[in-house]
PDB file of C-alpha atoms and ligand atoms in Angstrom:
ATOM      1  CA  UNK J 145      -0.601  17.990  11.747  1.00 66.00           C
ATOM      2  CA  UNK J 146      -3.698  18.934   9.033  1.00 77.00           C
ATOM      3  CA  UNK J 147      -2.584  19.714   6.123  1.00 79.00           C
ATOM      4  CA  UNK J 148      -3.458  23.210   4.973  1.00 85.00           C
ATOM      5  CA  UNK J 149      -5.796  24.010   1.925  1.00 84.00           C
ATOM      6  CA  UNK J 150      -2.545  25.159  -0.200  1.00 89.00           C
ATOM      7  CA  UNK J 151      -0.923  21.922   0.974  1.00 93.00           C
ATOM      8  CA  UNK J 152      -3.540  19.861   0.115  1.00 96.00           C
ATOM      9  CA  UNK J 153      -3.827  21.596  -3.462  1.00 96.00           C
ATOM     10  CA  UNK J 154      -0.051  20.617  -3.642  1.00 97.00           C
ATOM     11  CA  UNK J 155      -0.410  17.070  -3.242  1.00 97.00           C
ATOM     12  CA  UNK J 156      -3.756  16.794  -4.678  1.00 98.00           C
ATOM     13  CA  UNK J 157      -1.682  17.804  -8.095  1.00 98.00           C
ATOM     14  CA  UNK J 158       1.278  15.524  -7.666  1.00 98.00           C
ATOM     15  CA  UNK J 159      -1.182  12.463  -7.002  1.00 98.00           C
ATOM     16  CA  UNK J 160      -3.265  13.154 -10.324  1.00 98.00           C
ATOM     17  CA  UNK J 161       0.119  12.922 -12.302  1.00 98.00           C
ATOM     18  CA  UNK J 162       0.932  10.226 -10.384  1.00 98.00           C
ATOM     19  CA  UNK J 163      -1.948   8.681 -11.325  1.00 98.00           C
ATOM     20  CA  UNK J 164      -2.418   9.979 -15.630  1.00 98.00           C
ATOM     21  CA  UNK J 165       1.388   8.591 -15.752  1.00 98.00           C
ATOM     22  CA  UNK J 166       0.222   5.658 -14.348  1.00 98.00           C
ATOM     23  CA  UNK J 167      -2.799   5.456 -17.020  1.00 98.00           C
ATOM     24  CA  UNK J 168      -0.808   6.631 -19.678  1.00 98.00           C
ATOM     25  CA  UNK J 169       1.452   3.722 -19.342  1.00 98.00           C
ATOM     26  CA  UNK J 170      -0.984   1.009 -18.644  1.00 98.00           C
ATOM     27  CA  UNK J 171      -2.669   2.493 -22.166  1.00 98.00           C
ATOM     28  CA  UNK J 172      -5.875   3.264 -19.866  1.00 98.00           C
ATOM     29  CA  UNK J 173      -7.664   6.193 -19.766  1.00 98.00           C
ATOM     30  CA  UNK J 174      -8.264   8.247 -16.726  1.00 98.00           C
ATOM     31  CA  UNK J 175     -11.599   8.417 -16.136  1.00 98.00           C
ATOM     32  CA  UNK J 176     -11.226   4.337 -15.528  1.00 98.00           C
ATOM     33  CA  UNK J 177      -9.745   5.074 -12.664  1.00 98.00           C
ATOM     34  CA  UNK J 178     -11.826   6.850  -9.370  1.00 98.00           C
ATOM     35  CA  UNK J 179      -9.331   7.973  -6.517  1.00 98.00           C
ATOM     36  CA  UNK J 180     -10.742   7.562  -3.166  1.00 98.00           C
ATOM     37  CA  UNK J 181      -9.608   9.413  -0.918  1.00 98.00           C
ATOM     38  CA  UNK J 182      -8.696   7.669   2.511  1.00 98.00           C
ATOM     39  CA  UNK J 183      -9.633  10.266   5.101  1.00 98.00           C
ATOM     40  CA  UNK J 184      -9.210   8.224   8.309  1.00 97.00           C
ATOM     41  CA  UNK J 185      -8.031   9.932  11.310  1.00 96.00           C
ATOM     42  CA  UNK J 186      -8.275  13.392   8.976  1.00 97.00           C
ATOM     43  CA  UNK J 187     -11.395  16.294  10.635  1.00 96.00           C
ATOM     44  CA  UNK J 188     -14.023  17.174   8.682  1.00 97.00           C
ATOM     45  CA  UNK J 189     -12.459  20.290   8.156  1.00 96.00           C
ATOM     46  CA  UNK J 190      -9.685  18.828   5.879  1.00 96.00           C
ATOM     47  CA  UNK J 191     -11.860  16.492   3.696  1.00 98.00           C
ATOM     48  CA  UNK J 192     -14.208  19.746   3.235  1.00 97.00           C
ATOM     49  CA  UNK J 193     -11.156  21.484   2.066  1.00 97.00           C
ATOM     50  CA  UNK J 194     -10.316  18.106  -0.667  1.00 97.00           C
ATOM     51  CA  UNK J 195     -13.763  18.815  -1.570  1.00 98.00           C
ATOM     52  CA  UNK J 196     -13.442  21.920  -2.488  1.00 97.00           C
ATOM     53  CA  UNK J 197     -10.443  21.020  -4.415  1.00 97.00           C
ATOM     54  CA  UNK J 198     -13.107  18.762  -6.629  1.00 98.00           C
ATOM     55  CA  UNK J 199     -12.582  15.405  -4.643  1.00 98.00           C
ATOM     56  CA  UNK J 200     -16.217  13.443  -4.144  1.00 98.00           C
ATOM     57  CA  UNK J 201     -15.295   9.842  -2.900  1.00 98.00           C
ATOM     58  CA  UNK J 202     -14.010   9.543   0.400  1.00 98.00           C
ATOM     59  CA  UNK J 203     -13.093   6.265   2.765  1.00 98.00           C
ATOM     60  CA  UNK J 204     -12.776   5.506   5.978  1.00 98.00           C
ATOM     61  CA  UNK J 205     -12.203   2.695   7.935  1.00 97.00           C
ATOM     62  CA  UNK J 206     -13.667   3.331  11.542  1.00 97.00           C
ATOM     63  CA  UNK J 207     -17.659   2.958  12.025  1.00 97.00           C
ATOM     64  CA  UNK J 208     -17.721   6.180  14.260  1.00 97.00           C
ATOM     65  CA  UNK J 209     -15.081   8.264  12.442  1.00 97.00           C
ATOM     66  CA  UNK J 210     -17.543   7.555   9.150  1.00 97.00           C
ATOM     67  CA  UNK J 211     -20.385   8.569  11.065  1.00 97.00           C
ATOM     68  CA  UNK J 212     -19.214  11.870  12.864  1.00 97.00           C
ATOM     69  CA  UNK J 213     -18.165  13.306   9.375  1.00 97.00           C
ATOM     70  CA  UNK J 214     -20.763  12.158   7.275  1.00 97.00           C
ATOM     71  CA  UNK J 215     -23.290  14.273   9.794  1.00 96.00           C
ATOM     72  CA  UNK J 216     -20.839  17.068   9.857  1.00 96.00           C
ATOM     73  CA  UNK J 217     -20.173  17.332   5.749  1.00 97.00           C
ATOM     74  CA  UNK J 218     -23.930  16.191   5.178  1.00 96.00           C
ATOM     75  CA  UNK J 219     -24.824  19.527   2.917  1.00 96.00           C
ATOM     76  CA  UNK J 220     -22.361  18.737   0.622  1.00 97.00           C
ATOM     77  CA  UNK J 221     -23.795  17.269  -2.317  1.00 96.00           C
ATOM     78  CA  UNK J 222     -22.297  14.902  -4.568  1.00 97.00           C
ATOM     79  CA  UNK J 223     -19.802  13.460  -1.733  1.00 98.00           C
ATOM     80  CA  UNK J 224     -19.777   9.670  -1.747  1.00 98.00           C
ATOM     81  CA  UNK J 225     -18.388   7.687   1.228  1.00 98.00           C
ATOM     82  CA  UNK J 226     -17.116   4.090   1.052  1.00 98.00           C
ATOM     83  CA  UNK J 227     -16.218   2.345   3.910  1.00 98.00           C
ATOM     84  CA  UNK J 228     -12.907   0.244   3.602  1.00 98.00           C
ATOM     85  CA  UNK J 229     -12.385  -0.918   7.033  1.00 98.00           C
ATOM     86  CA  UNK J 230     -13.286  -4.391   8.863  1.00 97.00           C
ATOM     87  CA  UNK J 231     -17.315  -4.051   9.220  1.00 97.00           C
ATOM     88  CA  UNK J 232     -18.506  -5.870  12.076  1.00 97.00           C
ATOM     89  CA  UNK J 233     -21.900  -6.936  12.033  1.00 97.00           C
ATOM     90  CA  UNK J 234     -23.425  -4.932  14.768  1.00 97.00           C
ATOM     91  CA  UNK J 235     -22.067  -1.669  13.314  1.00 98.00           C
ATOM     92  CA  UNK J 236     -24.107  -2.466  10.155  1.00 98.00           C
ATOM     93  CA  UNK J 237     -26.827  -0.487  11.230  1.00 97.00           C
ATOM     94  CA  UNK J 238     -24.700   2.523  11.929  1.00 97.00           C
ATOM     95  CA  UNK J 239     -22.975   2.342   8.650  1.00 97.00           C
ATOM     96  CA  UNK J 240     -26.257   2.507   6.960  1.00 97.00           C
ATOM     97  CA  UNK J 241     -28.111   5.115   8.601  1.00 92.00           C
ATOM     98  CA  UNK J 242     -28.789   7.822   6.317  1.00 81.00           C
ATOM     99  CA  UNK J 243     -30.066   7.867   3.014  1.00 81.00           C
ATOM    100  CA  UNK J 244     -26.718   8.043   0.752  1.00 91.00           C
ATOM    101  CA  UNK J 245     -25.252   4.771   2.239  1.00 96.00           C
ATOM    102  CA  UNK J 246     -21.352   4.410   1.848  1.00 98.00           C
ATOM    103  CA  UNK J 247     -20.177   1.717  -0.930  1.00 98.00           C
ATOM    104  CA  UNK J 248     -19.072  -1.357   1.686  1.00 98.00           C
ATOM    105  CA  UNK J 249     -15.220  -2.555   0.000  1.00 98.00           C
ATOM    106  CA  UNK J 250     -15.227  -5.263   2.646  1.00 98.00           C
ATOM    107  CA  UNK J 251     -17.745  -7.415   2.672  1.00 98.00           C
ATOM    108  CA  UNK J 252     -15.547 -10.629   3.462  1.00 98.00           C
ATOM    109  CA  UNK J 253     -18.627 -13.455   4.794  1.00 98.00           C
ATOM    110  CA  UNK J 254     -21.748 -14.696   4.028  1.00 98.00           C
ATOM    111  CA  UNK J 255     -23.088 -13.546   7.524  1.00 98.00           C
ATOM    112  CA  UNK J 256     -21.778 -10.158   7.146  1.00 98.00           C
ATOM    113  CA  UNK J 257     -23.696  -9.860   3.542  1.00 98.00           C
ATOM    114  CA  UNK J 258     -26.636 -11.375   5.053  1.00 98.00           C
ATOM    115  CA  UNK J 259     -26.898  -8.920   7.758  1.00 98.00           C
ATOM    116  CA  UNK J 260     -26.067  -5.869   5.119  1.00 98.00           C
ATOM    117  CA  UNK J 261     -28.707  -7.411   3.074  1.00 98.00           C
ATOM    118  CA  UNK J 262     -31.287  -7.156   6.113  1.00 98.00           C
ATOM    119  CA  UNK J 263     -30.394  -3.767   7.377  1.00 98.00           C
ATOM    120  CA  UNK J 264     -30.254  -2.513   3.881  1.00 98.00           C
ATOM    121  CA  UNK J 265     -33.967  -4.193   3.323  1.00 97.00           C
ATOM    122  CA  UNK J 266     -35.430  -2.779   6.295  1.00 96.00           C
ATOM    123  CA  UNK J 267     -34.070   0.851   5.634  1.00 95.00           C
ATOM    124  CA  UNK J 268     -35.056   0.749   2.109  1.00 96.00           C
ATOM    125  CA  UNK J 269     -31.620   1.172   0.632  1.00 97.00           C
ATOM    126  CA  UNK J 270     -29.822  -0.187  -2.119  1.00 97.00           C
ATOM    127  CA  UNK J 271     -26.344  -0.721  -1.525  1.00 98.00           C
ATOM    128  CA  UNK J 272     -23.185  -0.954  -3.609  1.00 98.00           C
ATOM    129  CA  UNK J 273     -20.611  -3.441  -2.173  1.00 98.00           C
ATOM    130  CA  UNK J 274     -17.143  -5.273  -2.859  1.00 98.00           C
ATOM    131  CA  UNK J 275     -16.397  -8.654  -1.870  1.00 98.00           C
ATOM    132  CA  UNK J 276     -12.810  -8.286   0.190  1.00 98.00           C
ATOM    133  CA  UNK J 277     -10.597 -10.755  -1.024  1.00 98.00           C
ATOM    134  CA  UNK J 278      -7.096 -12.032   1.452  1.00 98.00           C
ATOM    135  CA  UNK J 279      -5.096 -12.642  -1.954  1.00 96.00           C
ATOM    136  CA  UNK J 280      -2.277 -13.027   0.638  1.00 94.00           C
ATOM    137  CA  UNK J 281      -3.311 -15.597   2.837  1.00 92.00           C
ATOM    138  CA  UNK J 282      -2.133 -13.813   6.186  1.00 92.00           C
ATOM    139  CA  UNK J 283      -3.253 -14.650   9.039  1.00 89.00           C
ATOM    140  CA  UNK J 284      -4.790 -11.682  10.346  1.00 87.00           C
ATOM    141  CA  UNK J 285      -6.175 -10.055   7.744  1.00 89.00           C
ATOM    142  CA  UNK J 286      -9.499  -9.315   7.265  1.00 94.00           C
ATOM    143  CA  UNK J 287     -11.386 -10.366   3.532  1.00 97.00           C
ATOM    144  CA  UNK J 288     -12.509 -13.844   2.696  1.00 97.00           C
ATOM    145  CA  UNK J 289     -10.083 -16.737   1.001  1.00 97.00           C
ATOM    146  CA  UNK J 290      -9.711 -16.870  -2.077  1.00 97.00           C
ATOM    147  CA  UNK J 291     -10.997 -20.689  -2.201  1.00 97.00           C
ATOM    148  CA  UNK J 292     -14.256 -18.898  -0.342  1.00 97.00           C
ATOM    149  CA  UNK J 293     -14.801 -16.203  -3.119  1.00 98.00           C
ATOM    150  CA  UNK J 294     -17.353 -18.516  -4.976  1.00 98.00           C
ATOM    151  CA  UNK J 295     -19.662 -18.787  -1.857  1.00 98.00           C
ATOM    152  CA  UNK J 296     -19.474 -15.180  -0.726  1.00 98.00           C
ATOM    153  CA  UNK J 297     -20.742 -14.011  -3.872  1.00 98.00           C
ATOM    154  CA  UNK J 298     -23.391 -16.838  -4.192  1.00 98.00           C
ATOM    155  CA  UNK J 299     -24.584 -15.395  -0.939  1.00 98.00           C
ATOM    156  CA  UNK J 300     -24.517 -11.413  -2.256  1.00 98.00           C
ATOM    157  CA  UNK J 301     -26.418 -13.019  -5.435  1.00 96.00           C
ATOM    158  CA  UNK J 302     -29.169 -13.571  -3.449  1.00 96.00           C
ATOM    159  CA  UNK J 303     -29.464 -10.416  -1.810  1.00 98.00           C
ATOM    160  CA  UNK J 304     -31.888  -8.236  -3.112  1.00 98.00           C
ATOM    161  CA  UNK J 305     -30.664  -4.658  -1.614  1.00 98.00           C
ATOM    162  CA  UNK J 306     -26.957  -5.271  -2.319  1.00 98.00           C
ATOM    163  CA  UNK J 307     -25.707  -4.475  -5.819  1.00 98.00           C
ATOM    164  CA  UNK J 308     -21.877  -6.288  -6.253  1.00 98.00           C
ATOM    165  CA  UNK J 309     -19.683  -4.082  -7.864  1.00 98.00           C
ATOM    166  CA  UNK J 310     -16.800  -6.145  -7.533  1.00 98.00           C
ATOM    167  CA  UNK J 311     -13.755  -6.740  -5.557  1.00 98.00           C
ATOM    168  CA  UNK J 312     -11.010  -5.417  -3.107  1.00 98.00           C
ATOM    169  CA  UNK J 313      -7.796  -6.112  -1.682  1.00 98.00           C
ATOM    170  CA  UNK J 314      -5.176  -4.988   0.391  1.00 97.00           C
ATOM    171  CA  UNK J 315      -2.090  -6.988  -0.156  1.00 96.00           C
ATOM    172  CA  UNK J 316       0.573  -7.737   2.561  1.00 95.00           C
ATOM    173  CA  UNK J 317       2.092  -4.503   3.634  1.00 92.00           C
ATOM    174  CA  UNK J 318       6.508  -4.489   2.358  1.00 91.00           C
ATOM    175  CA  UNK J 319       8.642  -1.628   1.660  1.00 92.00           C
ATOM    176  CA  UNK J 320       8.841  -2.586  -1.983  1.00 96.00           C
ATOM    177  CA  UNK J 321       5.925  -1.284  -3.817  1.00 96.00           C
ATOM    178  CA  UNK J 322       6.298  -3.787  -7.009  1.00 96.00           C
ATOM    179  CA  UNK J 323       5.719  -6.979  -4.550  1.00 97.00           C
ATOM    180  CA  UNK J 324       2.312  -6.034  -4.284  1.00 97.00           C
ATOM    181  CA  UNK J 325       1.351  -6.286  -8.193  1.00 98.00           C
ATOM    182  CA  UNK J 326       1.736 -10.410  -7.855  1.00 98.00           C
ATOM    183  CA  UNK J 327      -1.514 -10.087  -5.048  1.00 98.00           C
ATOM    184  CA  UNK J 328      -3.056  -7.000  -7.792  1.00 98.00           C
ATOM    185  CA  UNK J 329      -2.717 -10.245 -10.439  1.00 98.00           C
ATOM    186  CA  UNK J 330      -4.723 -12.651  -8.340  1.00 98.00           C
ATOM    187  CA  UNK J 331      -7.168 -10.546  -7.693  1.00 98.00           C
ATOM    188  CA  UNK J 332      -8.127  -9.918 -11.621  1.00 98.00           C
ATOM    189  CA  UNK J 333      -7.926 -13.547 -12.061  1.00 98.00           C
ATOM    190  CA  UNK J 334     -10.299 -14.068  -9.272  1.00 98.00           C
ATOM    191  CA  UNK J 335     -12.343 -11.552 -11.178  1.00 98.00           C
ATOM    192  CA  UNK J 336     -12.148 -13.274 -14.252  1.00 98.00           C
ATOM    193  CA  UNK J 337     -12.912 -16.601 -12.783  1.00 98.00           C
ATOM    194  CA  UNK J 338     -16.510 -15.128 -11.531  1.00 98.00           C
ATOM    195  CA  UNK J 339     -17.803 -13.759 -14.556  1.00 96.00           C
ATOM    196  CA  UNK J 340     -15.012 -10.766 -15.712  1.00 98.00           C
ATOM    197  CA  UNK J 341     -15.480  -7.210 -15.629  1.00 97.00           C
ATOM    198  CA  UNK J 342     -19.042  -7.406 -17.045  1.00 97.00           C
ATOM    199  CA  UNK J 343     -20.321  -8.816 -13.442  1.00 97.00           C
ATOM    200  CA  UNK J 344     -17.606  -7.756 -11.364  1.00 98.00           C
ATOM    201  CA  UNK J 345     -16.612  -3.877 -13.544  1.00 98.00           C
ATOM    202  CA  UNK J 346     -14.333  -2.518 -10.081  1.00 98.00           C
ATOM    203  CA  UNK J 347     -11.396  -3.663  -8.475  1.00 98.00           C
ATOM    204  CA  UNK J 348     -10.328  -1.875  -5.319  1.00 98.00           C
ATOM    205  CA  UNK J 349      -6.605  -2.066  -4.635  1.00 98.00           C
ATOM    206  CA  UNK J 350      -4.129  -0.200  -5.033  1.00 98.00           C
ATOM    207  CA  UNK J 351      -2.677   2.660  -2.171  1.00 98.00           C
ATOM    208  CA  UNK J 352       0.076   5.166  -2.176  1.00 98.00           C
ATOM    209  CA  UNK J 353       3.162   3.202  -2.345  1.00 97.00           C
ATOM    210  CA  UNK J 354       1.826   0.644  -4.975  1.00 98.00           C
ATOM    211  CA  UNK J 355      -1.521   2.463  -6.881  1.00 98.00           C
ATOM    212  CA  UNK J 356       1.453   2.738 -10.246  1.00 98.00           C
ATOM    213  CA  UNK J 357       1.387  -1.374 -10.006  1.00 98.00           C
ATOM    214  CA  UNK J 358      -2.237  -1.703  -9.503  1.00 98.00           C
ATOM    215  CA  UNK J 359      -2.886   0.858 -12.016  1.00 98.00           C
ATOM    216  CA  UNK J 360      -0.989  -1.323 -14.498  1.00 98.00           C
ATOM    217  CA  UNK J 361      -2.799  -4.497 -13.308  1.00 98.00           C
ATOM    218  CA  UNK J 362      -6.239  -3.137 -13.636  1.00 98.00           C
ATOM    219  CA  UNK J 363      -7.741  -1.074 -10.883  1.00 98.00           C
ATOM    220  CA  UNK J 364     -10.622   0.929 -10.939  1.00 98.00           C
ATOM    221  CA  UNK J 365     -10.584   2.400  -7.081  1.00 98.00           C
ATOM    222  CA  UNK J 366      -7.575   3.728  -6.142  1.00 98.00           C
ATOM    223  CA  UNK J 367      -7.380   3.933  -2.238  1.00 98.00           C
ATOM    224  CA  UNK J 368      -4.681   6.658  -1.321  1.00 98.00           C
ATOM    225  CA  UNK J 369      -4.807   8.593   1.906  1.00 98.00           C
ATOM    226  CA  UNK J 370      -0.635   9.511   3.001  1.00 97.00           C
ATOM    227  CA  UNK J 371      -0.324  10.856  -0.805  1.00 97.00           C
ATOM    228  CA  UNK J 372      -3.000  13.456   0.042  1.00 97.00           C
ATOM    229  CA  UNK J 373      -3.392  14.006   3.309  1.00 96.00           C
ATOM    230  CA  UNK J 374       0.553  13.631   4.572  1.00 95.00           C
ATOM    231  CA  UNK J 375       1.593  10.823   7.166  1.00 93.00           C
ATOM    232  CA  UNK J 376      -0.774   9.942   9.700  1.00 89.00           C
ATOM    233  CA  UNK J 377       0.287  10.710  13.422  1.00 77.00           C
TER     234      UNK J 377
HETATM  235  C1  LIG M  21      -5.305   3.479   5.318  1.00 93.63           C
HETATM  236  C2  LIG M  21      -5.779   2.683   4.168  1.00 93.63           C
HETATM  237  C3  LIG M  21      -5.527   3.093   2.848  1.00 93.63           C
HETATM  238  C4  LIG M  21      -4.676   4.301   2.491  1.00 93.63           C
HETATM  239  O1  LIG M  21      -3.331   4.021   2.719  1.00 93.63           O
HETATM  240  P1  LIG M  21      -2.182   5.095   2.332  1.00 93.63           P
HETATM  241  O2  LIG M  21      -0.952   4.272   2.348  1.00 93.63           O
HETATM  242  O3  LIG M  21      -2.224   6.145   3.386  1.00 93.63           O
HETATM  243  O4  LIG M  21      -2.515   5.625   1.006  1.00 93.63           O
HETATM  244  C5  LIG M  21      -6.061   2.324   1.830  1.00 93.63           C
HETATM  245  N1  LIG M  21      -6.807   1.236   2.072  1.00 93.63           N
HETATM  246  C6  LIG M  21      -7.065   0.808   3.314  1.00 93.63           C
HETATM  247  C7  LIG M  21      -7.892  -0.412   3.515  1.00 93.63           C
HETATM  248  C8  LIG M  21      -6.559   1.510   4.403  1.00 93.63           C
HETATM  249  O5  LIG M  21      -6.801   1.067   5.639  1.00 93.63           O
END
């Protein structure tokens, strides 16, 4: 089902009080916060619609779903994609093409940055990226160790077209939202370990069940599709 414009008005206002209650608590202020809306497996039609509403970052997660609406939405100005899903390396190219490239959350290897790094060189583009980090060690997960965080960013410190914004995590998926905000935890003191906020300013994490808990622990990118959109098929 799409959600309707009036629908997705509806929601649209019970996530942003979600998400001030959430600041207002944490003693942070709003604007430290960006929602991204997650508009995987959603038509063009309804992320026009959450434009309208005044939404301008959106995410997705497939290569070809990213690429059919970005040429569809393409007049409207101001609308920043990021691309939160596993990147392999020979959709890099794809992912790039165009001249607004999507901020990358999940760059989670040295090869993956290095071929970002090329693509991005060779287009001319400068590119923002996180380094994806598996704060819960499972199995098959994408994002990098956490014991490998120190040479994935030596690698995107040597890339010339990638700019490293910071990091972004997607802790293992349980019914209770507050068991995510121990994996929120690592990931600032991952953070903190490489430099703080001043090298590393965002930290991606943070959905619809848990974004209160990664609110409180620090987030700047909230990632939050079923809040918006309604449950996926
Ligand atoms: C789907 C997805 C989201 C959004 O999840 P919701 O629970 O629908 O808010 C966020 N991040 C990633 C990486 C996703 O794949």
């Amino acid at each position: 089902m799409s959600a309707t414009p009036e629908t997705l008005a509806a929601r649209l206002e019970a996530l942003e009080a979600r998400i001030q209650r959430a600041c207002l608590a944490a003693g942070r202020a709003r604007t430290e916060v960006r929602l991204v809306a997650v508009s995987k497996t959603r038509s063009a039609e309804e992320v026009h619609a959450a434009y309208r509403l005044g939404l301008r970052d959106f995410g997705e997660n497939y290569v070809q779903e990213l690429c059919a609406k970005r040429e569809s939405l393409a007049e409207l100005s101001g609308l920043q994609w990021h691309f939160i899903g596993h990147l392999q390396r020979n959709k890099v190219r794809e992912v790039l093409r165009g001249a607004l490239p999507p901020v990358v959350h999940t760059v989670d290897s040295p090869r993956l940055a290095q071929e970002l790094e090329a693509r991005a060189a060779a287009a001319g583009l400068e590119v923002r990226v996180l380094a994806q980090v598996n704060v819960g060690g499972e199995e098959q997960k994408s994002g990098c160790a956490p014991g490998e965080l120190g040479a994935l960013l030596g690698a995107l410190s040597g890339c010339a077209h990638l700019r490293v914004r910071g990091l972004m995590t997607v802790p293992p998926h349980t019914e209770d939202a507050a068991a995510s905000r121990p994996f929120f935890d690592a990931l600032v003191a991952l953070r903190d370990r490489f430099g703080g906020a001043k090298i590393l300013p965002e930290l991606s994490m943070g959905m619809t069940q848990d974004l209160e808990h990664a609110v409180a622990a620090g987030a700047t990118m909230l990632r939050v599709g079923t809040a918006l959109f309604g449950e996926r098929g």
